[in-house]
Amino acid sequence: MLSDVEAKELLSFLTLNTRPDVKGQATEYILGLSGNRDGCRYLQSKPDFLKALVTLTTDPSIAIVKDCYHSLINLSADETMHQPLVKDADFLPMLFKNLLDPEFMFADRICTILTNLSRHVKTCKEVFKAMQEQEIGLTQIVEIFCTEGYNKQVSLHYLGPLLSNLTQLPETRHFILDRERCVVQRLLPYVQYEASTIRRGGVIGTLRNCCFDHAHHEWLLSDTVDILPFLLLPLAGPEELSDEENEGLPVDLQYLPEDKKREEDPDIRKMLIETMILLTATKVGRQFLKAKNTYAIMREFHNWEKEPHVAAACEKFIQVLIGDEPEPGMENLLEVEIPEDMEVKLKDMDAKEQEQLEKEQEDLLNPDKPQQCAGIVRMM
C-alpha cells in the first residue's frame, strides 16, 4: 500500500481545483483500491480519502464523478466500510438529496449504495435516521418507485432492494402495512414486473419481510389486498389440471394457457415460497391457502423445479399444506417458544441440510465429477 508521503500526495490531487487529467488518474487509482479487500481495509483507515470521494461527486467532469460513485459502490459492498462511510464521510444527506432529483444522472448508483449500506440492521437504522433528518418520508420513496419514468435518465430499479432492506425495521413494516395507505396494493403488480429482476425481487423481499408481522395475515389474504394470487401465479406453469382442481384455485390461476411461463429467477422463486410459508404460520393463513388449492400448483411446481435449494423450500411448504393442524396452543407458529436445546438441534439440522444442498448444487454443476457412494458398508 501507499506510504504516508505517497498517501498525502495522492490526497492532494483529490480536490475540485486539481487539474482534470491529474484528478482523473487519482480517482482511477482509488477505484482500483476499492475493488479488492486489501484496498478497502486501507481506505477504511483513511477517512480523508472517503470525504474527498464524496466531495468529488460534485465535480464538473462526468468521468470523475462516475469513478467516485463506482468507488463508493465498491466500498459500500464491504460491511466493514459501512460505519466509516456513514459516520466519517457523512454523505447520506447528499445521497438522499440527489436521489430525489428527477434529473440526476447518477441516481441509480445512489440507490445501489443505499441498498448496500442498508443490508445490515445497524446501518439500516442509520440510513432510516438520515431519511428522517432530511425530512424524506417512506411515502416519497414509494411514490418515486411506483412512478414510471420519474427520472428519465435512469431506471431506479434498486429502490426495490432498498425498500426490502428497510423493512427489516418495524417502522417501515408498519408504514407499508398501514391499511389506510394502500402501499401493499401499489407494490403487488411489481411481483410480475418483467423488465427488471432487481425491482421484482426487491418487492417480493419487501412482502416477505412484512409477512413476519402475523397480525396482518388475515388482511393480506382478504379481498382488500388479495396477496395470494400475486405470490402463486409466478410459480404456476402450463400443466393441465382437472376441472375440480381448477375450480378450487383463485380465479387468476384457473385454466392457465399452454405457454404460461414460471418465474425465471431461482432466488425469487424461493422468496415467493418463503413468503407463503410465513402466511401459513397462522391458523387463518393455513386454512386459507389449503382452501384455495395451493397444493395443486405447488405439486406441479415441485415436479418442474431443478434447483435443490428451491425444491427444498417447496417441500417444506407442501408439508405444511398437506399436514395436520398443530396442537392447541401452538396454532401460531411465529409465537411458539422453542426450548434452547431443541433450537440448537434445529440449527444444526439446518446447517447440515444447507451443506447437502450445496453439495447437490456442486454435483449439478460438475456432472463428470466422480460421486461418493454413501451408506454402503462392505464386510470382509
mmCIF file of C-alpha atoms in Angstrom, residues 23-380:
data_model
loop_
_atom_site.group_PDB
_atom_site.id
_atom_site.type_symbol
_atom_site.label_atom_id
_atom_site.label_comp_id
_atom_site.label_asym_id
_atom_site.label_seq_id
_atom_site.Cartn_x
_atom_site.Cartn_y
_atom_site.Cartn_z
ATOM 1 C CA LYS A 23 -7.526 14.323 -10.775
ATOM 2 C CA GLY A 24 -8.773 11.648 -13.190
ATOM 3 C CA GLN A 25 -5.686 9.495 -12.639
ATOM 4 C CA ALA A 26 -6.088 9.879 -8.869
ATOM 5 C CA THR A 27 -9.755 8.792 -8.882
ATOM 6 C CA GLU A 28 -8.909 5.842 -11.161
ATOM 7 C CA TYR A 29 -6.296 4.731 -8.626
ATOM 8 C CA ILE A 30 -8.823 4.943 -5.770
ATOM 9 C CA LEU A 31 -11.314 2.979 -7.880
ATOM 10 C CA GLY A 32 -8.706 0.241 -8.262
ATOM 11 C CA LEU A 33 -8.108 0.179 -4.499
ATOM 12 C CA SER A 34 -11.843 -0.070 -3.780
ATOM 13 C CA GLY A 35 -12.145 -3.182 -5.939
ATOM 14 C CA ASN A 36 -10.321 -5.527 -3.553
ATOM 15 C CA ARG A 37 -10.400 -6.385 0.140
ATOM 16 C CA ASP A 38 -6.923 -5.063 0.997
ATOM 17 C CA GLY A 39 -7.684 -1.768 -0.710
ATOM 18 C CA CYS A 40 -10.941 -1.420 1.233
ATOM 19 C CA ARG A 41 -9.126 -2.105 4.506
ATOM 20 C CA TYR A 42 -6.585 0.566 3.632
ATOM 21 C CA LEU A 43 -9.258 3.156 2.787
ATOM 22 C CA GLN A 44 -11.133 2.231 5.956
ATOM 23 C CA SER A 45 -8.314 3.831 7.932
ATOM 24 C CA LYS A 46 -8.244 6.919 5.694
ATOM 25 C CA PRO A 47 -11.435 8.938 6.328
ATOM 26 C CA ASP A 48 -9.961 11.917 4.437
ATOM 27 C CA PHE A 49 -9.989 9.837 1.239
ATOM 28 C CA LEU A 50 -13.642 8.950 1.801
ATOM 29 C CA LYS A 51 -14.552 12.604 2.305
ATOM 30 C CA ALA A 52 -12.597 13.541 -0.819
ATOM 31 C CA LEU A 53 -14.533 10.969 -2.870
ATOM 32 C CA VAL A 54 -17.814 12.401 -1.619
ATOM 33 C CA THR A 55 -16.694 15.940 -2.460
ATOM 34 C CA LEU A 56 -15.672 14.914 -5.974
ATOM 35 C CA THR A 57 -19.152 13.568 -6.727
ATOM 36 C CA THR A 58 -19.893 17.250 -7.453
ATOM 37 C CA ASP A 59 -17.010 17.581 -9.932
ATOM 38 C CA PRO A 60 -17.782 19.096 -13.375
ATOM 39 C CA SER A 61 -16.250 16.038 -15.091
ATOM 40 C CA ILE A 62 -18.765 13.224 -15.615
ATOM 41 C CA ALA A 63 -15.930 10.677 -15.875
ATOM 42 C CA ILE A 64 -14.556 11.673 -12.468
ATOM 43 C CA VAL A 65 -17.990 11.667 -10.838
ATOM 44 C CA LYS A 66 -18.624 8.210 -12.312
ATOM 45 C CA ASP A 67 -15.336 6.884 -10.884
ATOM 46 C CA CYS A 68 -16.195 8.307 -7.466
ATOM 47 C CA TYR A 69 -19.633 6.706 -7.395
ATOM 48 C CA HIS A 70 -18.200 3.385 -8.592
ATOM 49 C CA SER A 71 -15.651 3.545 -5.770
ATOM 50 C CA LEU A 72 -18.393 4.280 -3.231
ATOM 51 C CA ILE A 73 -20.438 1.344 -4.551
ATOM 52 C CA ASN A 74 -17.441 -0.967 -4.127
ATOM 53 C CA LEU A 75 -16.718 0.329 -0.649
ATOM 54 C CA SER A 76 -20.351 0.102 0.468
ATOM 55 C CA ALA A 77 -20.404 -3.559 -0.626
ATOM 56 C CA ASP A 78 -17.862 -4.267 2.161
ATOM 57 C CA GLU A 79 -19.629 -4.493 5.534
ATOM 58 C CA THR A 80 -16.565 -3.237 7.430
ATOM 59 C CA MET A 81 -16.787 0.029 5.465
ATOM 60 C CA HIS A 82 -20.358 0.820 6.481
ATOM 61 C CA GLN A 83 -19.632 2.730 9.664
ATOM 62 C CA PRO A 84 -16.723 4.748 8.200
ATOM 63 C CA LEU A 85 -18.905 5.740 5.244
ATOM 64 C CA VAL A 86 -21.910 6.650 7.361
ATOM 65 C CA LYS A 87 -20.054 8.315 10.230
ATOM 66 C CA ASP A 88 -16.782 9.653 8.833
ATOM 67 C CA ALA A 89 -17.784 10.546 5.296
ATOM 68 C CA ASP A 90 -21.230 11.771 6.422
ATOM 69 C CA PHE A 91 -22.616 11.534 2.907
ATOM 70 C CA LEU A 92 -26.131 10.176 3.476
ATOM 71 C CA PRO A 93 -27.780 13.647 3.293
ATOM 72 C CA MET A 94 -26.118 14.256 -0.078
ATOM 73 C CA LEU A 95 -27.238 10.853 -1.373
ATOM 74 C CA PHE A 96 -30.879 11.413 -0.485
ATOM 75 C CA LYS A 97 -30.898 14.943 -1.880
ATOM 76 C CA ASN A 98 -29.639 13.699 -5.258
ATOM 77 C CA LEU A 99 -31.906 10.647 -5.207
ATOM 78 C CA LEU A 100 -34.955 12.913 -5.125
ATOM 79 C CA ASP A 101 -33.700 14.982 -8.066
ATOM 80 C CA PRO A 102 -35.611 13.681 -11.133
ATOM 81 C CA GLU A 103 -32.799 14.833 -13.431
ATOM 82 C CA PHE A 104 -29.807 13.447 -11.535
ATOM 83 C CA MET A 105 -27.997 11.058 -13.866
ATOM 84 C CA PHE A 106 -26.263 9.024 -11.139
ATOM 85 C CA ALA A 107 -29.393 8.249 -9.104
ATOM 86 C CA ASP A 108 -29.128 4.527 -9.911
ATOM 87 C CA ARG A 109 -25.681 4.427 -8.336
ATOM 88 C CA ILE A 110 -27.064 6.171 -5.273
ATOM 89 C CA CYS A 111 -29.779 3.501 -4.992
ATOM 90 C CA THR A 112 -27.093 0.819 -5.156
ATOM 91 C CA ILE A 113 -25.001 2.466 -2.421
ATOM 92 C CA LEU A 114 -28.037 2.890 -0.146
ATOM 93 C CA THR A 115 -29.046 -0.727 -0.779
ATOM 94 C CA ASN A 116 -25.556 -1.931 0.170
ATOM 95 C CA LEU A 117 -25.493 0.208 3.308
ATOM 96 C CA SER A 118 -28.934 -0.945 4.475
ATOM 97 C CA ARG A 119 -28.276 -4.692 4.219
ATOM 98 C CA HIS A 120 -27.454 -4.993 7.931
ATOM 99 C CA VAL A 121 -29.735 -3.727 10.669
ATOM 100 C CA LYS A 122 -27.220 -1.411 12.347
ATOM 101 C CA THR A 123 -26.503 0.732 9.303
ATOM 102 C CA CYS A 124 -30.062 0.256 8.049
ATOM 103 C CA LYS A 125 -31.117 2.214 11.129
ATOM 104 C CA GLU A 126 -28.590 4.915 10.225
ATOM 105 C CA VAL A 127 -29.978 5.140 6.705
ATOM 106 C CA PHE A 128 -33.536 5.397 8.034
ATOM 107 C CA LYS A 129 -32.470 8.046 10.554
ATOM 108 C CA ALA A 130 -30.829 10.084 7.780
ATOM 109 C CA MET A 131 -34.070 9.893 5.779
ATOM 110 C CA GLN A 132 -35.992 11.306 8.721
ATOM 111 C CA GLU A 133 -33.440 14.048 9.340
ATOM 112 C CA GLN A 134 -33.699 15.084 5.695
ATOM 113 C CA GLU A 135 -37.497 15.006 6.053
ATOM 114 C CA ILE A 136 -37.686 12.313 3.401
ATOM 115 C CA GLY A 137 -40.582 10.026 4.153
ATOM 116 C CA LEU A 138 -41.218 6.495 3.024
ATOM 117 C CA THR A 139 -44.168 7.973 1.146
ATOM 118 C CA GLN A 140 -41.722 9.766 -1.170
ATOM 119 C CA ILE A 141 -39.610 6.645 -1.704
ATOM 120 C CA VAL A 142 -42.678 4.561 -2.589
ATOM 121 C CA GLU A 143 -44.020 7.330 -4.827
ATOM 122 C CA ILE A 144 -40.754 7.539 -6.775
ATOM 123 C CA PHE A 145 -40.575 3.748 -7.028
ATOM 124 C CA CYS A 146 -44.138 3.481 -8.365
ATOM 125 C CA THR A 147 -43.818 6.406 -10.801
ATOM 126 C CA GLU A 148 -42.636 5.043 -14.141
ATOM 127 C CA GLY A 149 -40.121 7.446 -15.668
ATOM 128 C CA TYR A 150 -39.717 9.580 -12.514
ATOM 129 C CA ASN A 151 -36.100 10.022 -13.579
ATOM 130 C CA LYS A 152 -35.838 9.980 -17.385
ATOM 131 C CA GLN A 153 -32.123 9.122 -17.314
ATOM 132 C CA VAL A 154 -32.105 6.072 -15.027
ATOM 133 C CA SER A 155 -34.379 3.170 -14.066
ATOM 134 C CA LEU A 156 -34.220 3.355 -10.228
ATOM 135 C CA HIS A 157 -34.798 -0.418 -10.048
ATOM 136 C CA TYR A 158 -32.554 -0.649 -6.972
ATOM 137 C CA LEU A 159 -35.146 1.243 -4.957
ATOM 138 C CA GLY A 160 -36.808 -2.194 -4.711
ATOM 139 C CA PRO A 161 -33.974 -3.853 -2.741
ATOM 140 C CA LEU A 162 -33.593 -0.650 -0.692
ATOM 141 C CA LEU A 163 -37.249 -0.849 0.316
ATOM 142 C CA SER A 164 -36.799 -4.546 1.099
ATOM 143 C CA ASN A 165 -33.818 -3.809 3.345
ATOM 144 C CA LEU A 166 -35.695 -1.024 5.122
ATOM 145 C CA THR A 167 -38.469 -3.485 6.023
ATOM 146 C CA GLN A 168 -36.025 -5.082 8.446
ATOM 147 C CA LEU A 169 -37.161 -2.192 10.649
ATOM 148 C CA PRO A 170 -40.591 -2.328 12.337
ATOM 149 C CA GLU A 171 -41.202 1.335 11.448
ATOM 150 C CA THR A 172 -41.040 0.556 7.732
ATOM 151 C CA ARG A 173 -43.222 -2.533 8.023
ATOM 152 C CA HIS A 174 -45.770 -0.521 9.991
ATOM 153 C CA PHE A 175 -45.853 2.078 7.199
ATOM 154 C CA ILE A 176 -46.236 -0.462 4.395
ATOM 155 C CA LEU A 177 -48.897 -2.441 6.272
ATOM 156 C CA ASP A 178 -50.912 0.669 7.149
ATOM 157 C CA ARG A 179 -54.358 -0.246 5.853
ATOM 158 C CA GLU A 180 -55.267 3.345 5.035
ATOM 159 C CA ARG A 181 -52.241 3.978 2.786
ATOM 160 C CA CYS A 182 -52.735 1.047 0.364
ATOM 161 C CA VAL A 183 -48.949 0.704 -0.097
ATOM 162 C CA VAL A 184 -49.061 -3.095 -0.377
ATOM 163 C CA GLN A 185 -51.664 -2.835 -3.133
ATOM 164 C CA ARG A 186 -49.404 -0.445 -5.052
ATOM 165 C CA LEU A 187 -46.419 -2.778 -4.767
ATOM 166 C CA LEU A 188 -48.148 -6.043 -5.712
ATOM 167 C CA PRO A 189 -48.159 -5.506 -9.522
ATOM 168 C CA TYR A 190 -44.343 -5.365 -9.451
ATOM 169 C CA VAL A 191 -44.224 -9.026 -8.386
ATOM 170 C CA GLN A 192 -44.514 -9.777 -12.121
ATOM 171 C CA TYR A 193 -42.536 -6.784 -13.419
ATOM 172 C CA GLU A 194 -40.832 -8.358 -16.430
ATOM 173 C CA ALA A 195 -38.417 -5.513 -17.198
ATOM 174 C CA SER A 196 -36.262 -5.989 -14.097
ATOM 175 C CA THR A 197 -35.343 -8.927 -11.866
ATOM 176 C CA ILE A 198 -33.908 -6.421 -9.370
ATOM 177 C CA ARG A 199 -37.170 -4.495 -8.985
ATOM 178 C CA ARG A 200 -39.224 -7.699 -8.913
ATOM 179 C CA GLY A 201 -37.012 -9.299 -6.265
ATOM 180 C CA GLY A 202 -36.992 -6.139 -4.167
ATOM 181 C CA VAL A 203 -40.774 -6.031 -3.968
ATOM 182 C CA ILE A 204 -41.055 -9.733 -3.148
ATOM 183 C CA GLY A 205 -38.409 -9.322 -0.431
ATOM 184 C CA THR A 206 -40.443 -6.423 0.958
ATOM 185 C CA LEU A 207 -43.625 -8.514 1.039
ATOM 186 C CA ARG A 208 -41.791 -11.431 2.645
ATOM 187 C CA ASN A 209 -40.442 -9.238 5.447
ATOM 188 C CA CYS A 210 -43.873 -7.731 6.035
ATOM 189 C CA CYS A 211 -45.358 -11.232 6.426
ATOM 190 C CA PHE A 212 -43.326 -11.683 9.618
ATOM 191 C CA ASP A 213 -45.954 -9.389 11.203
ATOM 192 C CA HIS A 214 -48.535 -12.139 11.593
ATOM 193 C CA ALA A 215 -51.262 -9.815 12.882
ATOM 194 C CA HIS A 216 -51.793 -8.666 9.291
ATOM 195 C CA HIS A 217 -52.078 -12.100 7.654
ATOM 196 C CA GLU A 218 -55.872 -12.167 7.540
ATOM 197 C CA TRP A 219 -55.970 -8.681 5.987
ATOM 198 C CA LEU A 220 -53.291 -9.557 3.410
ATOM 199 C CA LEU A 221 -55.244 -12.625 2.326
ATOM 200 C CA SER A 222 -58.600 -10.842 2.271
ATOM 201 C CA ASP A 223 -60.224 -9.408 -0.855
ATOM 202 C CA THR A 224 -58.932 -5.964 0.170
ATOM 203 C CA VAL A 225 -55.350 -6.983 -0.696
ATOM 204 C CA ASP A 226 -55.709 -10.489 -2.205
ATOM 205 C CA ILE A 227 -51.992 -11.245 -1.969
ATOM 206 C CA LEU A 228 -52.151 -14.999 -2.672
ATOM 207 C CA PRO A 229 -52.692 -14.894 -6.494
ATOM 208 C CA PHE A 230 -49.742 -12.491 -6.835
ATOM 209 C CA LEU A 231 -47.467 -14.903 -4.954
ATOM 210 C CA LEU A 232 -48.757 -18.083 -6.552
ATOM 211 C CA LEU A 233 -49.104 -17.087 -10.210
ATOM 212 C CA PRO A 234 -45.328 -16.717 -10.884
ATOM 213 C CA LEU A 235 -44.861 -20.324 -9.680
ATOM 214 C CA ALA A 236 -47.664 -21.742 -11.823
ATOM 215 C CA GLY A 237 -46.879 -23.410 -15.130
ATOM 216 C CA PRO A 238 -48.753 -24.662 -18.192
ATOM 217 C CA GLU A 239 -49.599 -28.078 -16.749
ATOM 218 C CA GLU A 240 -53.190 -29.148 -17.243
ATOM 219 C CA LEU A 241 -55.177 -29.570 -14.035
ATOM 220 C CA SER A 242 -58.536 -31.264 -13.594
ATOM 221 C CA ASP A 243 -61.705 -29.168 -13.624
ATOM 222 C CA GLU A 244 -62.138 -29.826 -9.925
ATOM 223 C CA GLU A 245 -58.604 -28.605 -9.135
ATOM 224 C CA ASN A 246 -59.006 -25.520 -11.342
ATOM 225 C CA GLU A 247 -62.287 -24.524 -9.739
ATOM 226 C CA GLY A 248 -60.693 -24.649 -6.298
ATOM 227 C CA LEU A 249 -57.972 -22.164 -7.293
ATOM 228 C CA PRO A 250 -58.152 -18.357 -7.172
ATOM 229 C CA VAL A 251 -59.735 -17.077 -10.396
ATOM 230 C CA ASP A 252 -56.435 -15.684 -11.742
ATOM 231 C CA LEU A 253 -54.883 -19.169 -11.615
ATOM 232 C CA GLN A 254 -57.673 -21.117 -13.268
ATOM 233 C CA TYR A 255 -57.190 -22.677 -16.713
ATOM 234 C CA LEU A 256 -53.807 -21.105 -17.460
ATOM 235 C CA PRO A 257 -52.647 -21.073 -21.116
ATOM 236 C CA GLU A 258 -50.254 -23.631 -22.592
ATOM 237 C CA ASP A 259 -47.500 -21.026 -22.949
ATOM 238 C CA LYS A 260 -47.585 -19.976 -19.278
ATOM 239 C CA LYS A 261 -44.027 -19.396 -18.034
ATOM 240 C CA ARG A 262 -42.777 -19.601 -14.466
ATOM 241 C CA GLU A 263 -40.578 -17.055 -12.708
ATOM 242 C CA GLU A 264 -37.119 -17.437 -14.235
ATOM 243 C CA ASP A 265 -35.002 -16.406 -11.234
ATOM 244 C CA PRO A 266 -34.493 -19.217 -8.658
ATOM 245 C CA ASP A 267 -33.860 -16.835 -5.753
ATOM 246 C CA ILE A 268 -37.130 -15.039 -6.457
ATOM 247 C CA ARG A 269 -38.964 -18.367 -6.682
ATOM 248 C CA LYS A 270 -37.574 -19.269 -3.268
ATOM 249 C CA MET A 271 -38.629 -15.916 -1.788
ATOM 250 C CA LEU A 272 -42.166 -16.384 -3.105
ATOM 251 C CA ILE A 273 -42.347 -19.766 -1.382
ATOM 252 C CA GLU A 274 -40.877 -18.369 1.837
ATOM 253 C CA THR A 275 -43.495 -15.611 1.835
ATOM 254 C CA MET A 276 -46.308 -18.155 1.593
ATOM 255 C CA ILE A 277 -44.682 -20.300 4.294
ATOM 256 C CA LEU A 278 -44.825 -17.258 6.584
ATOM 257 C CA LEU A 279 -48.513 -16.830 5.763
ATOM 258 C CA THR A 280 -49.103 -20.437 6.863
ATOM 259 C CA ALA A 281 -47.590 -19.718 10.265
ATOM 260 C CA THR A 282 -51.054 -18.634 11.420
ATOM 261 C CA LYS A 283 -54.133 -20.851 11.517
ATOM 262 C CA VAL A 284 -56.134 -18.461 9.357
ATOM 263 C CA GLY A 285 -53.364 -18.462 6.770
ATOM 264 C CA ARG A 286 -53.027 -22.248 6.678
ATOM 265 C CA GLN A 287 -56.743 -22.732 6.299
ATOM 266 C CA PHE A 288 -56.974 -20.106 3.563
ATOM 267 C CA LEU A 289 -54.102 -21.484 1.470
ATOM 268 C CA LYS A 290 -55.399 -25.028 1.800
ATOM 269 C CA ALA A 291 -58.913 -23.917 0.812
ATOM 270 C CA LYS A 292 -57.546 -22.152 -2.278
ATOM 271 C CA ASN A 293 -55.994 -25.413 -3.507
ATOM 272 C CA THR A 294 -52.452 -24.043 -3.293
ATOM 273 C CA TYR A 295 -51.179 -27.616 -3.111
ATOM 274 C CA ALA A 296 -52.154 -28.348 -6.743
ATOM 275 C CA ILE A 297 -49.910 -25.527 -8.008
ATOM 276 C CA MET A 298 -47.027 -26.438 -5.704
ATOM 277 C CA ARG A 299 -47.232 -30.122 -6.617
ATOM 278 C CA GLU A 300 -46.675 -29.313 -10.297
ATOM 279 C CA PHE A 301 -44.044 -26.742 -9.380
ATOM 280 C CA HIS A 302 -42.101 -29.318 -7.370
ATOM 281 C CA ASN A 303 -42.112 -31.721 -10.313
ATOM 282 C CA TRP A 304 -40.697 -28.936 -12.510
ATOM 283 C CA GLU A 305 -38.156 -27.305 -10.151
ATOM 284 C CA LYS A 306 -34.498 -28.274 -10.729
ATOM 285 C CA GLU A 307 -32.711 -26.037 -8.212
ATOM 286 C CA PRO A 308 -32.089 -28.026 -4.973
ATOM 287 C CA HIS A 309 -32.442 -25.072 -2.595
ATOM 288 C CA VAL A 310 -35.757 -24.014 -4.153
ATOM 289 C CA ALA A 311 -37.067 -27.587 -4.242
ATOM 290 C CA ALA A 312 -36.191 -27.952 -0.536
ATOM 291 C CA ALA A 313 -38.199 -24.834 0.318
ATOM 292 C CA CYS A 314 -41.087 -26.171 -1.778
ATOM 293 C CA GLU A 315 -41.030 -29.479 0.097
ATOM 294 C CA LYS A 316 -41.268 -27.689 3.449
ATOM 295 C CA PHE A 317 -44.212 -25.683 2.142
ATOM 296 C CA ILE A 318 -46.003 -28.772 0.835
ATOM 297 C CA GLN A 319 -45.540 -30.485 4.197
ATOM 298 C CA VAL A 320 -47.466 -27.632 5.805
ATOM 299 C CA LEU A 321 -50.196 -27.734 3.140
ATOM 300 C CA ILE A 322 -50.833 -31.464 3.489
ATOM 301 C CA GLY A 323 -50.027 -31.797 7.200
ATOM 302 C CA ASP A 324 -52.316 -31.871 10.192
ATOM 303 C CA GLU A 325 -53.040 -28.785 12.261
ATOM 304 C CA PRO A 326 -50.665 -28.127 15.191
ATOM 305 C CA GLU A 327 -51.766 -28.978 18.711
ATOM 306 C CA PRO A 328 -53.910 -26.488 20.667
ATOM 307 C CA GLY A 329 -51.821 -23.569 21.897
ATOM 308 C CA MET A 330 -49.373 -23.891 19.007
ATOM 309 C CA GLU A 331 -51.601 -22.591 16.204
ATOM 310 C CA ASN A 332 -49.417 -19.514 15.650
ATOM 311 C CA LEU A 333 -46.011 -20.921 14.690
ATOM 312 C CA LEU A 334 -44.350 -17.495 14.894
ATOM 313 C CA GLU A 335 -45.184 -17.298 18.606
ATOM 314 C CA VAL A 336 -44.208 -20.832 19.623
ATOM 315 C CA GLU A 337 -41.360 -20.843 22.163
ATOM 316 C CA ILE A 338 -38.719 -23.400 21.234
ATOM 317 C CA PRO A 339 -36.605 -24.903 24.072
ATOM 318 C CA GLU A 340 -32.965 -23.863 23.872
ATOM 319 C CA ASP A 341 -31.613 -27.391 23.346
ATOM 320 C CA MET A 342 -34.145 -28.028 20.567
ATOM 321 C CA GLU A 343 -33.243 -24.714 18.915
ATOM 322 C CA VAL A 344 -29.574 -25.787 18.825
ATOM 323 C CA LYS A 345 -30.554 -29.128 17.262
ATOM 324 C CA LEU A 346 -32.744 -27.412 14.651
ATOM 325 C CA LYS A 347 -29.944 -25.008 13.708
ATOM 326 C CA ASP A 348 -27.561 -27.953 13.384
ATOM 327 C CA MET A 349 -30.059 -29.743 11.145
ATOM 328 C CA ASP A 350 -30.467 -26.598 9.007
ATOM 329 C CA ALA A 351 -26.687 -26.314 8.647
ATOM 330 C CA LYS A 352 -26.398 -29.957 7.566
ATOM 331 C CA GLU A 353 -29.286 -29.508 5.129
ATOM 332 C CA GLN A 354 -27.633 -26.424 3.655
ATOM 333 C CA GLU A 355 -24.352 -28.323 3.306
ATOM 334 C CA GLN A 356 -26.158 -31.143 1.490
ATOM 335 C CA LEU A 357 -27.913 -28.667 -0.825
ATOM 336 C CA GLU A 358 -24.586 -27.019 -1.675
ATOM 337 C CA LYS A 359 -23.114 -30.447 -2.463
ATOM 338 C CA GLU A 360 -26.061 -31.265 -4.721
ATOM 339 C CA GLN A 361 -25.653 -27.890 -6.440
ATOM 340 C CA GLU A 362 -21.955 -28.607 -6.991
ATOM 341 C CA ASP A 363 -22.792 -32.050 -8.394
ATOM 342 C CA LEU A 364 -25.220 -30.456 -10.845
ATOM 343 C CA LEU A 365 -22.561 -28.000 -11.988
ATOM 344 C CA ASN A 366 -19.918 -30.763 -12.273
ATOM 345 C CA PRO A 367 -21.747 -33.808 -13.655
ATOM 346 C CA ASP A 368 -18.493 -35.556 -14.646
ATOM 347 C CA LYS A 369 -17.076 -35.415 -11.131
ATOM 348 C CA PRO A 370 -16.795 -38.907 -9.522
ATOM 349 C CA GLN A 371 -19.570 -39.426 -6.979
ATOM 350 C CA GLN A 372 -19.044 -40.765 -3.491
ATOM 351 C CA CYS A 373 -21.117 -43.781 -2.573
ATOM 352 C CA ALA A 374 -22.621 -43.078 0.829
ATOM 353 C CA GLY A 375 -24.212 -45.533 3.229
ATOM 354 C CA ILE A 376 -22.700 -48.761 1.812
ATOM 355 C CA VAL A 377 -20.504 -50.857 4.115
ATOM 356 C CA ARG A 378 -18.694 -53.907 2.780
ATOM 357 C CA MET A 379 -17.995 -56.714 5.234
ATOM 358 C CA MET A 380 -14.862 -58.756 4.504
#
